[in-house]
Coordinates of C-alpha atoms in Angstrom, one line a residue:
Chain A
X30 CA 0.2 -0.2 0.0
X31 CA 1.4 3.4 -1.2
X32 CA 0.9 6.3 1.3
X33 CA -0.7 9.0 -0.5
X34 CA 1.1 12.3 0.5
X35 CA -0.2 13.9 -3.0
X36 CA -3.8 14.6 -1.8
X37 CA -2.5 17.0 1.1
X38 CA 0.4 18.8 -0.9
X39 CA 3.3 16.7 0.6
X40 CA 1.7 16.3 4.0
X41 CA -0.3 13.7 5.8
X42 CA -2.7 14.3 8.9
X43 CA -1.4 12.3 11.9
X44 CA -3.8 11.7 14.7
X45 CA -2.0 11.1 18.1
X46 CA -3.8 9.1 20.3
X47 CA -3.6 7.9 24.0
X48 CA -3.4 4.2 23.6
X49 CA -4.2 3.8 27.2
X50 CA -7.6 5.8 27.5
X51 CA -8.5 6.5 23.8
X52 CA -8.1 10.2 24.4
X53 CA -7.2 11.9 21.2
X54 CA -4.3 14.1 22.0
X55 CA -3.3 16.0 19.0
X56 CA -3.0 16.1 15.5
X57 CA 0.2 17.0 13.4
X58 CA 1.7 16.5 9.7
X59 CA 4.0 14.3 8.3
X60 CA 6.0 14.3 5.3
X61 CA 8.0 11.3 3.8
X62 CA 10.9 12.3 5.8
X63 CA 9.0 12.9 9.3
X64 CA 7.4 9.5 8.9
X65 CA 10.5 7.7 8.4
X66 CA 12.3 9.4 11.3
X67 CA 9.2 8.4 13.5
X68 CA 9.3 4.7 12.2
X69 CA 13.1 4.5 12.8
X70 CA 13.1 6.1 16.1
X71 CA 9.8 4.9 17.4
X72 CA 9.0 8.4 18.8
X73 CA 6.9 10.7 17.0
X74 CA 8.4 13.3 14.4
X75 CA 6.2 16.1 12.6
X76 CA 6.8 18.1 9.6
X77 CA 6.2 21.6 11.2
X78 CA 3.9 23.7 8.7
X79 CA 5.0 27.0 10.7
X80 CA 8.5 26.4 10.7
X81 CA 9.0 24.6 7.5
X82 CA 10.9 21.8 8.9
X83 CA 11.2 18.4 10.9
X84 CA 9.8 19.1 14.6
X85 CA 10.3 16.2 17.1
X86 CA 7.7 16.6 19.5
X87 CA 9.2 16.6 23.1
X88 CA 12.7 17.6 21.9
X89 CA 12.5 20.8 24.3
X90 CA 10.1 19.4 27.2
X91 CA 11.2 15.9 27.2
X92 CA 7.6 14.7 26.9
X93 CA 8.3 12.6 23.4
X94 CA 5.5 10.6 22.2
X95 CA 6.4 7.1 22.2
X96 CA 5.0 5.5 19.2
X97 CA 2.8 2.1 20.1
X98 CA 1.8 1.3 16.4
X99 CA 1.0 3.0 13.4
X100 CA -2.3 2.9 11.3
X101 CA -3.3 4.2 8.1
X102 CA -6.6 4.6 6.9
X103 CA -8.9 3.3 3.9
X104 CA -7.6 5.8 1.2
X105 CA -4.0 5.9 2.6
X106 CA -4.1 9.8 3.4
X107 CA -4.1 9.9 7.1
X108 CA -2.4 8.3 10.4
X109 CA -3.1 6.9 13.4
X110 CA -0.8 6.9 15.9
X111 CA -1.4 5.5 19.7
X112 CA 1.2 6.9 21.9
X113 CA 2.0 6.3 25.5
X114 CA 0.4 9.5 27.6
X115 CA 1.4 12.8 26.0
X116 CA 0.5 16.6 26.9
X117 CA -0.2 19.7 25.4
X118 CA 2.3 22.7 25.5
X119 CA -0.5 24.6 27.4
X120 CA -0.6 22.4 30.3
X121 CA -3.4 20.0 29.3
X122 CA -3.2 16.3 28.6
X123 CA -4.9 16.5 25.5
X124 CA -4.4 19.7 23.2
X125 CA -8.3 19.4 22.5
X126 CA -9.3 20.9 26.1
X127 CA -11.8 23.7 24.1
X128 CA -15.1 22.8 23.2
X129 CA -16.5 24.9 20.4
X130 CA -20.0 26.1 21.0
X131 CA -22.4 26.7 18.4
X132 CA -22.5 30.4 18.7
X133 CA -18.8 30.3 18.0
X134 CA -17.3 30.9 21.4
X135 CA -15.0 28.3 23.0
X136 CA -15.1 26.6 26.4
X137 CA -12.1 25.2 28.4
X138 CA -13.6 21.7 29.2
X139 CA -10.3 20.1 31.0
X140 CA -8.2 20.9 34.0
X141 CA -4.6 21.7 33.6
X142 CA -2.2 18.8 34.5
X143 CA 0.6 20.4 34.7
X144 CA 2.5 24.0 34.8
X145 CA 3.7 24.6 31.2
X146 CA 6.4 27.3 32.3
X147 CA 8.0 24.4 34.4
X148 CA 8.3 21.9 31.6
X149 CA 8.9 24.5 28.8
X150 CA 10.8 27.1 30.3
X151 CA 9.5 30.7 29.4
X152 CA 9.4 30.6 25.7
X153 CA 6.9 28.0 25.6
X154 CA 7.8 27.0 22.0
X155 CA 6.8 23.8 20.5
Chain B
X70 CA -11.3 32.8 19.4
X71 CA -10.5 32.5 15.5
X72 CA -10.6 29.1 13.7
X73 CA -7.4 29.0 11.7
X74 CA -8.1 27.9 8.2
X75 CA -5.3 29.5 6.7
X76 CA -2.4 27.3 7.9
X77 CA -4.2 24.3 5.8
X78 CA -4.8 26.4 2.7
X79 CA -8.5 27.0 3.8
X80 CA -9.1 23.4 5.2
X81 CA -9.2 22.1 8.8
X82 CA -8.5 18.6 9.3
X83 CA -11.6 17.1 11.6
X84 CA -11.1 14.0 13.5
X85 CA -14.2 11.8 13.8
X86 CA -14.3 9.9 17.2
X87 CA -17.0 7.3 18.7
X88 CA -18.0 9.1 21.7
X89 CA -18.9 6.1 23.5
X90 CA -15.7 3.9 22.7
X91 CA -13.1 6.4 21.9
X92 CA -12.2 4.6 18.7
X93 CA -10.9 7.4 16.1
X94 CA -13.5 6.5 13.0
X95 CA -12.2 8.9 10.7
X96 CA -10.4 12.1 9.4
X97 CA -12.1 14.4 6.9
X98 CA -11.6 18.2 6.2
X99 CA -13.6 21.1 6.5
X100 CA -13.6 24.5 5.0
X101 CA -15.9 27.6 6.7
X102 CA -18.8 26.6 4.7
X103 CA -18.9 22.8 5.9
X104 CA -18.0 23.7 9.3
X105 CA -21.0 25.9 9.3
X106 CA -23.5 23.3 7.7
X107 CA -22.1 20.9 10.7
X108 CA -22.9 23.5 13.3
X109 CA -26.1 24.2 11.7
X110 CA -27.7 20.4 11.4
X111 CA -25.9 18.8 14.0
X112 CA -24.6 16.2 11.4
X113 CA -20.8 16.1 9.9
X114 CA -20.6 17.6 6.5
X115 CA -17.0 17.9 5.2
X116 CA -15.3 19.3 2.3
X117 CA -14.1 16.8 -0.5
X118 CA -10.9 17.4 -1.4
X119 CA -11.2 15.0 -4.4
X120 CA -14.5 16.2 -5.5
X121 CA -13.8 19.7 -4.4
X122 CA -17.3 20.0 -3.0
X123 CA -19.5 20.1 0.4
X124 CA -19.6 16.4 1.4
X125 CA -22.2 15.2 3.8
X126 CA -20.9 11.9 5.2
X127 CA -24.0 9.6 5.0
X128 CA -26.2 11.4 2.5
X129 CA -26.1 8.1 0.2
X130 CA -25.9 5.3 2.9
X131 CA -27.8 7.1 5.2
X132 CA -25.1 6.6 8.2
X133 CA -24.9 10.3 8.9
X134 CA -22.4 11.2 11.9
X135 CA -24.4 13.1 14.5
X136 CA -22.4 15.8 16.2
X137 CA -22.1 15.1 20.1
X138 CA -19.7 18.3 20.4
X139 CA -17.0 19.9 18.6
X140 CA -13.8 20.7 20.3
X141 CA -10.8 22.7 18.6
X142 CA -7.0 22.4 19.7
X143 CA -4.7 24.9 21.5
X144 CA -3.7 26.6 18.2
X145 CA -7.0 26.4 16.6
X146 CA -6.1 24.6 13.4
X147 CA -7.6 21.1 14.2
X148 CA -11.2 19.8 14.9
X149 CA -12.1 16.8 17.2
X150 CA -15.4 15.7 16.6
X151 CA -16.9 13.0 19.2
X152 CA -20.1 11.6 17.2
X153 CA -22.9 9.4 18.4
X154 CA -24.0 6.3 16.7
X155 CA -27.7 6.8 16.1
X156 CA -28.8 9.5 18.8
X157 CA -32.4 10.7 18.7
X158 CA -33.1 14.3 18.1
X159 CA -34.6 14.7 21.3
X160 CA -31.3 13.9 23.0
X161 CA -31.1 10.0 23.8
X162 CA -29.1 7.7 22.2
X163 CA -32.0 5.6 21.2
X164 CA -35.2 7.0 19.7
X165 CA -36.9 3.9 21.5
X166 CA -36.2 5.7 25.0
X167 CA -39.8 5.4 26.3
X168 CA -41.6 2.3 27.8
X169 CA -45.2 1.6 27.2
X170 CA -47.0 0.3 30.3
X171 CA -49.8 -1.7 30.2
X172 CA -52.1 0.8 31.5
X173 CA -51.4 3.0 28.2
X174 CA -49.3 5.4 30.1
X175 CA -45.4 5.7 29.0
X176 CA -42.3 6.2 31.0
X177 CA -38.8 7.3 30.0
X178 CA -36.4 4.6 30.9
X179 CA -33.1 6.2 29.4
X180 CA -31.1 8.9 30.3
X181 CA -30.5 12.3 27.9
X182 CA -27.0 12.0 26.4
X183 CA -27.0 15.2 25.2
X184 CA -28.7 18.5 25.1
X185 CA -30.5 18.8 21.7
X186 CA -30.6 22.4 21.4
X187 CA -27.0 22.7 21.7
X188 CA -26.6 20.2 18.9
X189 CA -29.4 21.2 16.7
X190 CA -30.1 24.6 17.6
X191 CA -33.4 26.3 18.0
X192 CA -35.1 24.8 15.5
X193 CA -34.8 21.0 16.3
X194 CA -36.6 20.2 13.2
X195 CA -35.1 16.9 11.5

């Protein structure tokens, strides 16, 4: 099966899921090189669209995402990656800690599980 | 909070998750119009990249994806959409939430699993 990078202009969305709880933690993108690095190291490496380069999640915080397995969907244009527990740079266990209300507002629906500035320092860059 | 459609060239990845089991079911993309349609109808409407138009999941099969809630991630460039397999427009998992008693009365025998007006808006017509 050939992975379809073309449909997304060279990038594939990769869903990161907590393998214990089933929680969806975050979504990043992978190009062929970051997918190869992820498979080689067993730790998630994305391609950062904003920085336009490979981005190993956890390289500054130490909270790397350890790959349990990698799944590809029916038309081979999306990845699902169960990992050990990971955390959002804003201090939540999942990046999806906000609920989008019908009126367009957002509500925070989770508790912070750690203090981001103690993990990431002052810049909080990811 | 402004949803960031720019980073993905006008499209936002939307992860569809079974709200009961936590299973990730699929990933599609939304543009502003499909997001608005999803919020208006309470059923998932994607933007099909291959067909280049709105695509209501289930329009031919009848297996529509009923939105339980919509979450947006920390940098507002991805959506997580828990869906309920077959939930009633009155807010129950099954439309058969009432028991017909021998005396002709009816008793509600299930708990509401969501608030219909938050999902379907004020019109509630379906």
